[in-house]
mmCIF file of C-alpha atoms and ligand atoms in Angstrom:
data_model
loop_
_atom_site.group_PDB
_atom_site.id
_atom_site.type_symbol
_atom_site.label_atom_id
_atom_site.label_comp_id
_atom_site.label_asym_id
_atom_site.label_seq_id
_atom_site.Cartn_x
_atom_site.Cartn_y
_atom_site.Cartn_z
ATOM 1 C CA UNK A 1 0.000 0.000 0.000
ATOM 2 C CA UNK A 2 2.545 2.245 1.569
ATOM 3 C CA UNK A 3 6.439 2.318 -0.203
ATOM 4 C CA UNK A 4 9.247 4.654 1.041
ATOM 5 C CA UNK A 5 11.776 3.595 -1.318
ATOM 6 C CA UNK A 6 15.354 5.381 -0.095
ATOM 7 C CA UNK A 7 13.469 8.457 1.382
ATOM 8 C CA UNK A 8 15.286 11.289 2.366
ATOM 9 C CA UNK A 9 14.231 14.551 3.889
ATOM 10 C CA UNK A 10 16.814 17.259 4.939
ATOM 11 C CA UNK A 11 16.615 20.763 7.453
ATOM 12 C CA UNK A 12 19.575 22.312 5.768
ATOM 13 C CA UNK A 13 22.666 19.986 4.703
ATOM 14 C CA UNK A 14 21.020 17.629 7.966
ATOM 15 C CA UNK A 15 19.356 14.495 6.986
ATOM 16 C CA UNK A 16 16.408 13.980 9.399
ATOM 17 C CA UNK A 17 15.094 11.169 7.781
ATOM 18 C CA UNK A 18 17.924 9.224 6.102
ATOM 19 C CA UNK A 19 17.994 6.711 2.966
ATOM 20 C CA UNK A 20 14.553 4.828 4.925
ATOM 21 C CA UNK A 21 12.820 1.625 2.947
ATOM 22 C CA UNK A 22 9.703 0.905 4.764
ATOM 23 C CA UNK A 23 6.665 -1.051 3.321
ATOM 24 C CA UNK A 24 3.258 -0.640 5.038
ATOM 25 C CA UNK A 25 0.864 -3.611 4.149
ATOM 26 C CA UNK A 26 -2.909 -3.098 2.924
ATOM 27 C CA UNK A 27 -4.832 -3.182 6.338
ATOM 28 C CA UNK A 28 -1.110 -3.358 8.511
ATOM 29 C CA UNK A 29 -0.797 -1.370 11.495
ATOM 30 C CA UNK A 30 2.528 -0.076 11.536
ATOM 31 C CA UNK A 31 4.196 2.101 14.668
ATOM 32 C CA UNK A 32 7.530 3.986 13.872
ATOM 33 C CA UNK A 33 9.043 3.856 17.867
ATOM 34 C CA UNK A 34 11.903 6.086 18.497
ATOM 35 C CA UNK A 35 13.856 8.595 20.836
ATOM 36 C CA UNK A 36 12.699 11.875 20.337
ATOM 37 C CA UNK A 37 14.595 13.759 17.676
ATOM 38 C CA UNK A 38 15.417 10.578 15.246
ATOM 39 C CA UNK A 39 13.220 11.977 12.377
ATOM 40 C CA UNK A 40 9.423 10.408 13.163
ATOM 41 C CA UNK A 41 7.444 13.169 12.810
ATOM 42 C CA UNK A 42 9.624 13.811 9.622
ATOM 43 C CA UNK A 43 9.346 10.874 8.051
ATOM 44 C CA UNK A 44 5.457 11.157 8.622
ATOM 45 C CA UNK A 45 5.451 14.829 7.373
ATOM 46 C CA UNK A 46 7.235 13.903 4.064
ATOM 47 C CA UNK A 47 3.944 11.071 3.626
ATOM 48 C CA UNK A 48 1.820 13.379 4.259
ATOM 49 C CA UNK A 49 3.063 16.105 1.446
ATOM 50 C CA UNK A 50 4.167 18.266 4.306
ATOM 51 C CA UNK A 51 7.423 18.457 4.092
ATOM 52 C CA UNK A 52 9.751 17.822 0.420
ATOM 53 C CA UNK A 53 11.588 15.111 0.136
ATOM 54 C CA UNK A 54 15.462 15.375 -0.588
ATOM 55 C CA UNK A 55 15.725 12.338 -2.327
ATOM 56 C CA UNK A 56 14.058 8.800 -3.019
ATOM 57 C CA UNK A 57 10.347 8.111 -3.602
ATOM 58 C CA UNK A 58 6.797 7.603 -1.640
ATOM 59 C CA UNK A 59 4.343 5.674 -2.916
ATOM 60 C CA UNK A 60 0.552 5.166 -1.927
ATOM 61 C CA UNK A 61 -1.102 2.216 -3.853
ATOM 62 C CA UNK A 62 1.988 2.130 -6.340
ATOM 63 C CA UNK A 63 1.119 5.947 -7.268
ATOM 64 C CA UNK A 64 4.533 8.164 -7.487
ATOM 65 C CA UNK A 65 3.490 10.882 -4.888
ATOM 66 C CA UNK A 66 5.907 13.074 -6.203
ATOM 67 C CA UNK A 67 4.408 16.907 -7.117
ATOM 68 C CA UNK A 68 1.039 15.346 -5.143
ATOM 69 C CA UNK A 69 -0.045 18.157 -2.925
ATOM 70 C CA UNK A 70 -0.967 17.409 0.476
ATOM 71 C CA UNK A 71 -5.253 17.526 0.239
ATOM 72 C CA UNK A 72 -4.907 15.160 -2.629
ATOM 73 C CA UNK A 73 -2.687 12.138 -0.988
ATOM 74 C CA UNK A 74 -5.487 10.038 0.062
ATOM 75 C CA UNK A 75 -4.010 9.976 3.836
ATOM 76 C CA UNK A 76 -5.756 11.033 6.968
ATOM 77 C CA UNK A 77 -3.873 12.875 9.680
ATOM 78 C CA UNK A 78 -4.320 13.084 13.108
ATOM 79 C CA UNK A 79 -1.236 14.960 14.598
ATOM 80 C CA UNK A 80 -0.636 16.673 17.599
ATOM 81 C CA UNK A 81 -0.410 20.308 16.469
ATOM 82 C CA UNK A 82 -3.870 19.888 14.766
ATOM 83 C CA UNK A 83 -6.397 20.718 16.958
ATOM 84 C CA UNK A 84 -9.819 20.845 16.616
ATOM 85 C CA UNK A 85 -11.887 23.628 15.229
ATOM 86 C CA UNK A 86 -12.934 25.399 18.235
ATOM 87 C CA UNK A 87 -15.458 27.081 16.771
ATOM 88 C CA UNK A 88 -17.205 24.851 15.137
ATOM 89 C CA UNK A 89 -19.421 21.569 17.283
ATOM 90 C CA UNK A 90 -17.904 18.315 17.310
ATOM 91 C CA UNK A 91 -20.718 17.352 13.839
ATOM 92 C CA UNK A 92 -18.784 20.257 12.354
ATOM 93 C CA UNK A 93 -15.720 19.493 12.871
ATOM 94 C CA UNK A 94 -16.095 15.959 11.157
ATOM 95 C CA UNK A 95 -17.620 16.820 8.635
ATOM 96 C CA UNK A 96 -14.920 19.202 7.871
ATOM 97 C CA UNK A 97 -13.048 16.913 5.589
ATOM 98 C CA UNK A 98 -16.421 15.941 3.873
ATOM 99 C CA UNK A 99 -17.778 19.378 2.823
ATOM 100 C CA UNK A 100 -13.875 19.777 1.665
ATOM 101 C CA UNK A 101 -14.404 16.747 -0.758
ATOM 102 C CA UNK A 102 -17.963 17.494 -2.292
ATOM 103 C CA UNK A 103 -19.930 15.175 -0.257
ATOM 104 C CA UNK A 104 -23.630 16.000 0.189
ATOM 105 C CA UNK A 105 -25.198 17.803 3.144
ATOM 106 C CA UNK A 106 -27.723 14.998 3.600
ATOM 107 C CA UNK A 107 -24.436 12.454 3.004
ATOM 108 C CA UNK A 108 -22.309 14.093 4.636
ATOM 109 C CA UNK A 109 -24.457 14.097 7.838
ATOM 110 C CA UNK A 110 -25.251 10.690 7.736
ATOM 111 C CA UNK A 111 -21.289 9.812 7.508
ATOM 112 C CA UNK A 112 -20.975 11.972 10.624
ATOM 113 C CA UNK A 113 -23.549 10.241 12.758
ATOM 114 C CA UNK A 114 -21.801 6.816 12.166
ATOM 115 C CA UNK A 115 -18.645 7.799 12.382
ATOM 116 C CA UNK A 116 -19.461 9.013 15.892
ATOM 117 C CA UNK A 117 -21.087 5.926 16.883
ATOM 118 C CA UNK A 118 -18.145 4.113 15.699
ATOM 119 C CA UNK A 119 -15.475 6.415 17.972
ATOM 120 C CA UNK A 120 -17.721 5.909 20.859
ATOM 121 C CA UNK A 121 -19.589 9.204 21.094
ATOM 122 C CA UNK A 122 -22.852 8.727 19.229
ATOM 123 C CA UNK A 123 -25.647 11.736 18.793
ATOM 124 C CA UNK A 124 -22.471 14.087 19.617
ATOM 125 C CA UNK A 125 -22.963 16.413 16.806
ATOM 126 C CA UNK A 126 -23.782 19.337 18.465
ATOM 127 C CA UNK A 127 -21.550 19.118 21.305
ATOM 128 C CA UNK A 128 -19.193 22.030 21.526
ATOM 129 C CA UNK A 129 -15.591 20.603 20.992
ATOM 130 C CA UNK A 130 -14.149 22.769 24.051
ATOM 131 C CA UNK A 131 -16.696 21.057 26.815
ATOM 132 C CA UNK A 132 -15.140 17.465 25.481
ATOM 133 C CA UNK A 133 -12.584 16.083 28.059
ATOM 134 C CA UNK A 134 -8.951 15.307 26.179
ATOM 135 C CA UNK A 135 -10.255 11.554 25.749
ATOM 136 C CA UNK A 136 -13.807 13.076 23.796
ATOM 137 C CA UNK A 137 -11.534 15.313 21.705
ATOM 138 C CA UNK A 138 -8.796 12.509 20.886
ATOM 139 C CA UNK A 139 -11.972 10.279 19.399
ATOM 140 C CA UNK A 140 -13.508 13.257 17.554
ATOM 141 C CA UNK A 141 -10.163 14.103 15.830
ATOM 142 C CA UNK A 142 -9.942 10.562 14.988
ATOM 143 C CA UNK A 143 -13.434 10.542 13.604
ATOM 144 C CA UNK A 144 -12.332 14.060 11.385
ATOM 145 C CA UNK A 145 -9.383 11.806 9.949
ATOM 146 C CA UNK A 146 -11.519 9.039 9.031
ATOM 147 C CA UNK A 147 -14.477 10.524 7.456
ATOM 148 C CA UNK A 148 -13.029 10.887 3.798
ATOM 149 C CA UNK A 149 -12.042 7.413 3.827
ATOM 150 C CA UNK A 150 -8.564 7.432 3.403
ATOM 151 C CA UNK A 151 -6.245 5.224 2.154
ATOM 152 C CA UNK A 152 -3.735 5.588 4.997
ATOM 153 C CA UNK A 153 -4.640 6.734 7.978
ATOM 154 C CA UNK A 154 -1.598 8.939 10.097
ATOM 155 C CA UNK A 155 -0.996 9.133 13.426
ATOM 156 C CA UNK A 156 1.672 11.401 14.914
ATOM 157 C CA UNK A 157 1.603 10.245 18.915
ATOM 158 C CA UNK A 158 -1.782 10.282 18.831
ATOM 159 C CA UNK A 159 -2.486 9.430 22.837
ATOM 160 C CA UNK A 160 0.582 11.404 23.937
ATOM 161 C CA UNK A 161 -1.603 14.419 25.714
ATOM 162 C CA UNK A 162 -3.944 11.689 27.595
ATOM 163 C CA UNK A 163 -2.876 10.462 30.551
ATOM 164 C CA UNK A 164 -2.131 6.928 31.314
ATOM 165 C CA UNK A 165 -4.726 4.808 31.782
ATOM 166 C CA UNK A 166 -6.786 6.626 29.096
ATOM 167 C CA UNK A 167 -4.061 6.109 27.084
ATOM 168 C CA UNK A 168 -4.157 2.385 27.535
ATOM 169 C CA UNK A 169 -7.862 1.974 27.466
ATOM 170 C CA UNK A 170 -8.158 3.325 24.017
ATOM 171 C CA UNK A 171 -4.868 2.200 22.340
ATOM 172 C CA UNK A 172 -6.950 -0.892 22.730
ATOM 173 C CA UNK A 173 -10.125 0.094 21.670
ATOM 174 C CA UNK A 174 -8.207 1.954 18.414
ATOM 175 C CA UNK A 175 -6.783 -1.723 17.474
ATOM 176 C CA UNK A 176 -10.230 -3.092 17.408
ATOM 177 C CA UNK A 177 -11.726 -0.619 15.209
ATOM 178 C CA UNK A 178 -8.944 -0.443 12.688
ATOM 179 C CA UNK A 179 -8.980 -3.830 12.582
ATOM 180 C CA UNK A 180 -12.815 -3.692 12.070
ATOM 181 C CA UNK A 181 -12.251 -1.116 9.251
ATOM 182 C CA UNK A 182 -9.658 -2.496 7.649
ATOM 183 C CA UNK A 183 -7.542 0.611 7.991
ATOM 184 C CA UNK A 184 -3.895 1.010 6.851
ATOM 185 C CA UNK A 185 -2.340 2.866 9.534
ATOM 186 C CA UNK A 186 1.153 4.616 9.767
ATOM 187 C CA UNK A 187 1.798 5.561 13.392
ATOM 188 C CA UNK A 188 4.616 7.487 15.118
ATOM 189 C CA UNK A 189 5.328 7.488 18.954
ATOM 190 C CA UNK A 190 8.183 7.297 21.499
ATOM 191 C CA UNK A 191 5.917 5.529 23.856
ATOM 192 C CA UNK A 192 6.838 1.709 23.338
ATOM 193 C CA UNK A 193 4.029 0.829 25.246
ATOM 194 C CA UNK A 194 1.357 2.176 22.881
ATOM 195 C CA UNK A 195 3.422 0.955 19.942
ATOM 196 C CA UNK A 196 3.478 -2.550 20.840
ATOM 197 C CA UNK A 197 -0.350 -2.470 22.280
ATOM 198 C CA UNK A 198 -1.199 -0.729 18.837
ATOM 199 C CA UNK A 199 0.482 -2.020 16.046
ATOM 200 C CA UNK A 200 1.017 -5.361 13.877
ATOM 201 C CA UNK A 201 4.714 -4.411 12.755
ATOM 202 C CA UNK A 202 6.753 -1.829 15.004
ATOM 203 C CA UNK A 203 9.713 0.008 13.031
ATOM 204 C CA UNK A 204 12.445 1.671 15.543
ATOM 205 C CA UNK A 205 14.137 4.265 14.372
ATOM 206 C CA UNK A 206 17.647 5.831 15.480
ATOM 207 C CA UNK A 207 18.816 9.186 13.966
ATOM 208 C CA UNK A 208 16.664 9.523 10.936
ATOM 209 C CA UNK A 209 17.363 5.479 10.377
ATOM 210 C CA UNK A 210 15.874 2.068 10.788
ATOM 211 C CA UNK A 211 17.185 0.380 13.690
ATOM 212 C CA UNK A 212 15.192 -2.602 13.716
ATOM 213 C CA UNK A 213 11.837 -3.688 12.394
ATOM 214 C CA UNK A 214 9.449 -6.154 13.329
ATOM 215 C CA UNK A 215 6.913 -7.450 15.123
ATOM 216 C CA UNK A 216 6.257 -6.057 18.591
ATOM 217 C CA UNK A 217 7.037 -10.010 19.774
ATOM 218 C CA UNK A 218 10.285 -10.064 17.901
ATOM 219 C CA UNK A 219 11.710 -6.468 18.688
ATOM 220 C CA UNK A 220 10.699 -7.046 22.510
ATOM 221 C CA UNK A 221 12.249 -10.602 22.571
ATOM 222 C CA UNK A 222 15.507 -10.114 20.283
ATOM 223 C CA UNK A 223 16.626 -6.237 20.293
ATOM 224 C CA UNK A 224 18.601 -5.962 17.088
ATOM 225 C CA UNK A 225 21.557 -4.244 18.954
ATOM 226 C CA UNK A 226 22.302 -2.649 22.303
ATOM 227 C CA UNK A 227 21.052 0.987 20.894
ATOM 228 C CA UNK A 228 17.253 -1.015 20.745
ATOM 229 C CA UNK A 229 17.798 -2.989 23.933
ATOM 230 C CA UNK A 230 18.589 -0.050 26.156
ATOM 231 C CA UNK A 231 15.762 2.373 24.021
ATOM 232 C CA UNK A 232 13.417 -0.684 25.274
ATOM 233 C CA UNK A 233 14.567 -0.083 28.914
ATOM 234 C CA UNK A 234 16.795 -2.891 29.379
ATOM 235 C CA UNK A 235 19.895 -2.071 31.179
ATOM 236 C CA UNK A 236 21.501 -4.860 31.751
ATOM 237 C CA UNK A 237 23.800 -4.717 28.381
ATOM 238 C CA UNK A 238 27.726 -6.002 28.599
ATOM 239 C CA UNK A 239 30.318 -6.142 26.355
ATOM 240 C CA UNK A 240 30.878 -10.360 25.586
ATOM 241 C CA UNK A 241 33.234 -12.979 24.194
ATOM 242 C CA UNK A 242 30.249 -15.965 23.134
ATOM 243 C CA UNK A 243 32.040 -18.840 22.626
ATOM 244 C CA UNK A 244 29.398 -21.781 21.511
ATOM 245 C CA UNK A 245 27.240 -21.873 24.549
ATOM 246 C CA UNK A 246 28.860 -19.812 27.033
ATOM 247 C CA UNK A 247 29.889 -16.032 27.340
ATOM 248 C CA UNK A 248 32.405 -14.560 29.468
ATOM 249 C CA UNK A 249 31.369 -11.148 30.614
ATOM 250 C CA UNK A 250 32.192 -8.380 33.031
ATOM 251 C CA UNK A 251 29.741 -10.599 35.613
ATOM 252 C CA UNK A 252 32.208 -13.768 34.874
ATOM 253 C CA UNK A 253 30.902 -16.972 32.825
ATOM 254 C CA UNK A 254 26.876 -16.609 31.008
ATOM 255 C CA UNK A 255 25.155 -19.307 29.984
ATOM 256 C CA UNK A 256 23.568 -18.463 26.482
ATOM 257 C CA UNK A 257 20.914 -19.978 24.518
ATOM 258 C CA UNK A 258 22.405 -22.297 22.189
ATOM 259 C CA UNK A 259 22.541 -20.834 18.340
ATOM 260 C CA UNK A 260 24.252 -17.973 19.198
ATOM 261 C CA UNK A 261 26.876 -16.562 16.852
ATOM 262 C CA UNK A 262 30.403 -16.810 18.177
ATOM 263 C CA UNK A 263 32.584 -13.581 18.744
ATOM 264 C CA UNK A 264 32.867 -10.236 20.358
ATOM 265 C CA UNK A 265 29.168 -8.997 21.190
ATOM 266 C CA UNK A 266 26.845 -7.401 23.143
ATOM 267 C CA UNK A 267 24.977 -9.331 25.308
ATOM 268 C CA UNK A 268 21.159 -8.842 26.773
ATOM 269 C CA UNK A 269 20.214 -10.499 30.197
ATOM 270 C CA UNK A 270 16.721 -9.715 31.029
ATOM 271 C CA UNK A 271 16.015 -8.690 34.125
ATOM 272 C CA UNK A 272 13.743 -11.757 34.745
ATOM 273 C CA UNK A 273 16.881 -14.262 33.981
ATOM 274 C CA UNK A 274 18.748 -12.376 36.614
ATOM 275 C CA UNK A 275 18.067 -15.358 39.365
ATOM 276 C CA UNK A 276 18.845 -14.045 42.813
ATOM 277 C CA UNK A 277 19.917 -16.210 45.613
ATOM 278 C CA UNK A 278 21.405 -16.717 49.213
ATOM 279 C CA UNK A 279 24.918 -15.061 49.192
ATOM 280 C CA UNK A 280 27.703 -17.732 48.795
ATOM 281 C CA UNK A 281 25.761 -18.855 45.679
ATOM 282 C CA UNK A 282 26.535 -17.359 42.606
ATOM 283 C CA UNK A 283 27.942 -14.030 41.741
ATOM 284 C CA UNK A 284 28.033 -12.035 45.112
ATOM 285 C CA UNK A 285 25.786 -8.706 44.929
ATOM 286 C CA UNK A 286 24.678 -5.924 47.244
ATOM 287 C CA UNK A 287 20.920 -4.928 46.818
ATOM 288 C CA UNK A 288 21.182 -1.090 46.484
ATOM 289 C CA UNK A 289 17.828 -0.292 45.321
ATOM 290 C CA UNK A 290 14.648 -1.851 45.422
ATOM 291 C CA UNK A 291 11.407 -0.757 42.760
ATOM 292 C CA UNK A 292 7.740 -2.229 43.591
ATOM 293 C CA UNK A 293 6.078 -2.643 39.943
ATOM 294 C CA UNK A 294 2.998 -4.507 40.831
ATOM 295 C CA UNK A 295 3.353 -7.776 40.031
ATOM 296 C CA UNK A 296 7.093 -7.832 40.933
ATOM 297 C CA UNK A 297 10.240 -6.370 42.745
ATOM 298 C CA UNK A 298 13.436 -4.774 40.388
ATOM 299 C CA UNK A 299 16.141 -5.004 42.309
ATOM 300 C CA UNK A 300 19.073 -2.744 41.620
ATOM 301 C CA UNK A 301 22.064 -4.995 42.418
ATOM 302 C CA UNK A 302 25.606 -3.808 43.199
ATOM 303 C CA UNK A 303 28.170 -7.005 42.184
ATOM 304 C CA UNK A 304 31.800 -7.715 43.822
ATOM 305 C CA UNK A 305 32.351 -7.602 39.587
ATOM 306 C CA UNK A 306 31.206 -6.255 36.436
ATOM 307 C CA UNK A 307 28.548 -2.885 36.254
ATOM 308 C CA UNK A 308 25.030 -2.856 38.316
ATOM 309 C CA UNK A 309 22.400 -5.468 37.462
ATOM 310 C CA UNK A 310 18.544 -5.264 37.253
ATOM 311 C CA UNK A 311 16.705 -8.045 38.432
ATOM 312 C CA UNK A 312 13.197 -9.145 38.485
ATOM 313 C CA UNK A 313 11.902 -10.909 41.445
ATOM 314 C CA UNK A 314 8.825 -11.964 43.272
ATOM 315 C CA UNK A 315 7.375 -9.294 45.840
ATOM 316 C CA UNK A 316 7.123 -12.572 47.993
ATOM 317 C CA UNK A 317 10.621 -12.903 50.070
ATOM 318 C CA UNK A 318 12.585 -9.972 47.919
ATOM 319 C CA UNK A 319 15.478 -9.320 49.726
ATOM 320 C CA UNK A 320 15.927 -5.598 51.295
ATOM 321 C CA UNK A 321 18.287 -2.830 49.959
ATOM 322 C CA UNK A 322 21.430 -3.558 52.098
ATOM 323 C CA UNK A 323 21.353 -6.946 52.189
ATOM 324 C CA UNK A 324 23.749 -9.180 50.450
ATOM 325 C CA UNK A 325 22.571 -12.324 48.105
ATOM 326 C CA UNK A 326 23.455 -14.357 44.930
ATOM 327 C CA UNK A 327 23.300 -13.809 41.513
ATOM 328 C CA UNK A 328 22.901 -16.720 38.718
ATOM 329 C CA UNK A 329 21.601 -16.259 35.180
ATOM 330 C CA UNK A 330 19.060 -18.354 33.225
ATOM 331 C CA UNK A 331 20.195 -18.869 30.104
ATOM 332 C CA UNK A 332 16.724 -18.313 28.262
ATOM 333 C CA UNK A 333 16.796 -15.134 28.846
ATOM 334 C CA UNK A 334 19.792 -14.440 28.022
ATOM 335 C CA UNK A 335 19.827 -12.085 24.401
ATOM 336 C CA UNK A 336 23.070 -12.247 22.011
ATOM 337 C CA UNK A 337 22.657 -8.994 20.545
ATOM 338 C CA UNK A 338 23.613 -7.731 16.850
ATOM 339 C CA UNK A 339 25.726 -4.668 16.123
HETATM 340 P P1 ADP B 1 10.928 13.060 16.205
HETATM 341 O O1 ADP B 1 9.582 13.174 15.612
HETATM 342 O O2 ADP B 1 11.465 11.665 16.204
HETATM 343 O O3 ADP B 1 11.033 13.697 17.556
HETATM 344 P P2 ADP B 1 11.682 15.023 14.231
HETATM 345 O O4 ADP B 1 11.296 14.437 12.919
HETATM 346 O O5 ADP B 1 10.744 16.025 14.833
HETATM 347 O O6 ADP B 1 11.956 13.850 15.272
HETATM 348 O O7 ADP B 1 13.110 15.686 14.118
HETATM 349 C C1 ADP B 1 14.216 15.026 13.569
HETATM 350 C C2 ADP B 1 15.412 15.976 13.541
HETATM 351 O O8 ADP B 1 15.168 17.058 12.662
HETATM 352 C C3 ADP B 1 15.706 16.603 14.890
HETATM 353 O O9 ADP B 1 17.092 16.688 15.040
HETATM 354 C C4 ADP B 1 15.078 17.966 14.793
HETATM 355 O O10 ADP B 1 15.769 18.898 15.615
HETATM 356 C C5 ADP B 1 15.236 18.299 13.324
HETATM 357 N N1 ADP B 1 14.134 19.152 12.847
HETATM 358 C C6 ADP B 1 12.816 18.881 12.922
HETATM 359 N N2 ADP B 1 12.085 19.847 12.363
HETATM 360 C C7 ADP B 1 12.952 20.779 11.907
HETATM 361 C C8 ADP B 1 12.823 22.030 11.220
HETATM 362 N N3 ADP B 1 11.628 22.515 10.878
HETATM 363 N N4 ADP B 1 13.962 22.697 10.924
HETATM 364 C C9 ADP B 1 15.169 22.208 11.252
HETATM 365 N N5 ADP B 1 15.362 21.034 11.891
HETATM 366 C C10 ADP B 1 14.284 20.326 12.225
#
């Protein structure tokens, strides 16, 4: 549906967005995750006709969007700096799009009603946008973007305003109704969260480049390189010599899962394979910090070698900061990292 075939987009001699490939899928819910700065609003803006493109091509449906002006790309935005129309009710502002393309009062209105019914806010139309709460006004801008029907929808961090649980709630509730539409979505955030609740492929991106690209299971499970492991949160990354099986590391000898390539590499223990014990057993560690999450205990660990460790444990029994306790690794969990 969506190509990006060598894209580039410059601010000066600066390439924001630099020599990207990415292929969205008819129907694929795609989320381009990455540190603020490395070039996803960009790389959306240059889809959307919104900002030229230095080099390469975009195409929508195979169509060269080349000299295509913005209106007449097919896509649907919602981004951040778009905000509703204040003046007009929330029917209005829906229909906005509509009365743009031609459509019929009487069609137009009808669109409107179900496309409100579909967001969640049916019989809304005359609602003034400004008594919405941020939640309201997130679904009605959603409900602007979709009425023409577009081709590709875009979303630039399109539940970064709404706090948390909101956020969660309808991340959800925006997978089931693209799914029920059949809508080909682009999406940018540097929430991973909402990218791996939301999409079907997840894209990370690292100074105006691909970093890694796959599916939310894949990039969560096997980071392609330390700059995508730590981006992800993890901090337990080491330098490594893997040698078949086994790894020797700043934290001594690691068990790794078996077909990992041999050599000099970065290696990924998860904080969950960080097994921690009596002291005598294992690697000797202090517990220097201690962070309830719920379900489980990270434990900041201090060890007699090698930099701090992060470990996952049962709130049950967690040992206190102070004491002192034992450190093995479970091999599962243990990530050979690229690059
Ligand atoms: P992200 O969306 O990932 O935060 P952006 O696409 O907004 O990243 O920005 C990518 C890079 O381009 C950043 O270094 C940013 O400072 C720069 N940049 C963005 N917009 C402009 C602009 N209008 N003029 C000059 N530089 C810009």
């Amino acid at each position: 549906m969506l190509a990006l075939d060598d894209v580039t987009v410059r601010y000066g001699d600066r390439a924001a967005v630099d020599a990207i490939r990415l292929d969205v899928a008819e129907h694929e819910i795609v989320c381009v995750l990455g540190p603020s700065g490395s070039g996803k609003s960009t790389l959306l803006r240059a889809v959307a006709g919104l900002q030229p493109v230095a080099a390469g091509r975009v195409l929508l449906g195979g169509r060269d969007l080349a000299g295509v002006p913005a209106h007449r790309r097919g896509v649907g935005l919602m981004f951040q700096d778009q905000q509703l129309f204040p003046h007009r009710d929330v029917g209005g502002n829906v229909a906005f799009g509509l009365r743009m393309h031609g459509t019929s009062r009487a069609a137009a209105r009808e669109r409107v009603a179900s496309l409100l019914t579909l967001v969640g806010l049916p019989g809304a139309e005359r609602r003034a946008v400004g008594a919405l709460s941020g939640g309201e006004q997130q679904r009605v801008a959603l409900a602007r973007a979709l009425a023409p029907s577009p081709q590709l929808l875009m979303l630039d961090e399109p539940l970064g305003q709404l706090d948390r649980s909101l956020r969660e709630r309808l991340v959800v509730e925006l997978r089931q109704l693209f799914g029920r539409l059949g809508t080909t979505v682009l999406a940018v955030t540097h929430d991973q969260g909402e990218a791996f609740a939301l999409a079907d492929r997840v894209v990370v991106m690292r100074e105006g480049r691909v970093a890694q690209s796959g599916t939310p299971v894949e990039v969560w499970e096997r980071p392609a390189d330390e700059f995508v492991a730590r981006f992800l949160g993890f901090a337990n990354v080491v330098p490594a010599t893997v040698h078949g099986s086994v790894a020797d590391t700043p934290w001594g000898k690691v068990g790794v899962a078996a077909a990992a390539a041999s050599g000099e590499r970065s290696l990924l223990v998860r904080p969950a394979g960080v097994r921690v014990g009596p002291a005598g057993s294992g690697l000797g560690c202090e517990v220097v910090g201690r962070t309830f999450r719920g379900e489980d205990v990270v434990l900041l660990l201090r060890p007699e070698r090698g930099p701090e460790l992060e470990a996952a444990v049962p709130l049950r029994g967690a040992p206190e900061v102070g004491e002192r306790v034992g450190a093995g690794f479970e091999a599962s969990e243990v990530v050979v990292l690229g690059g």
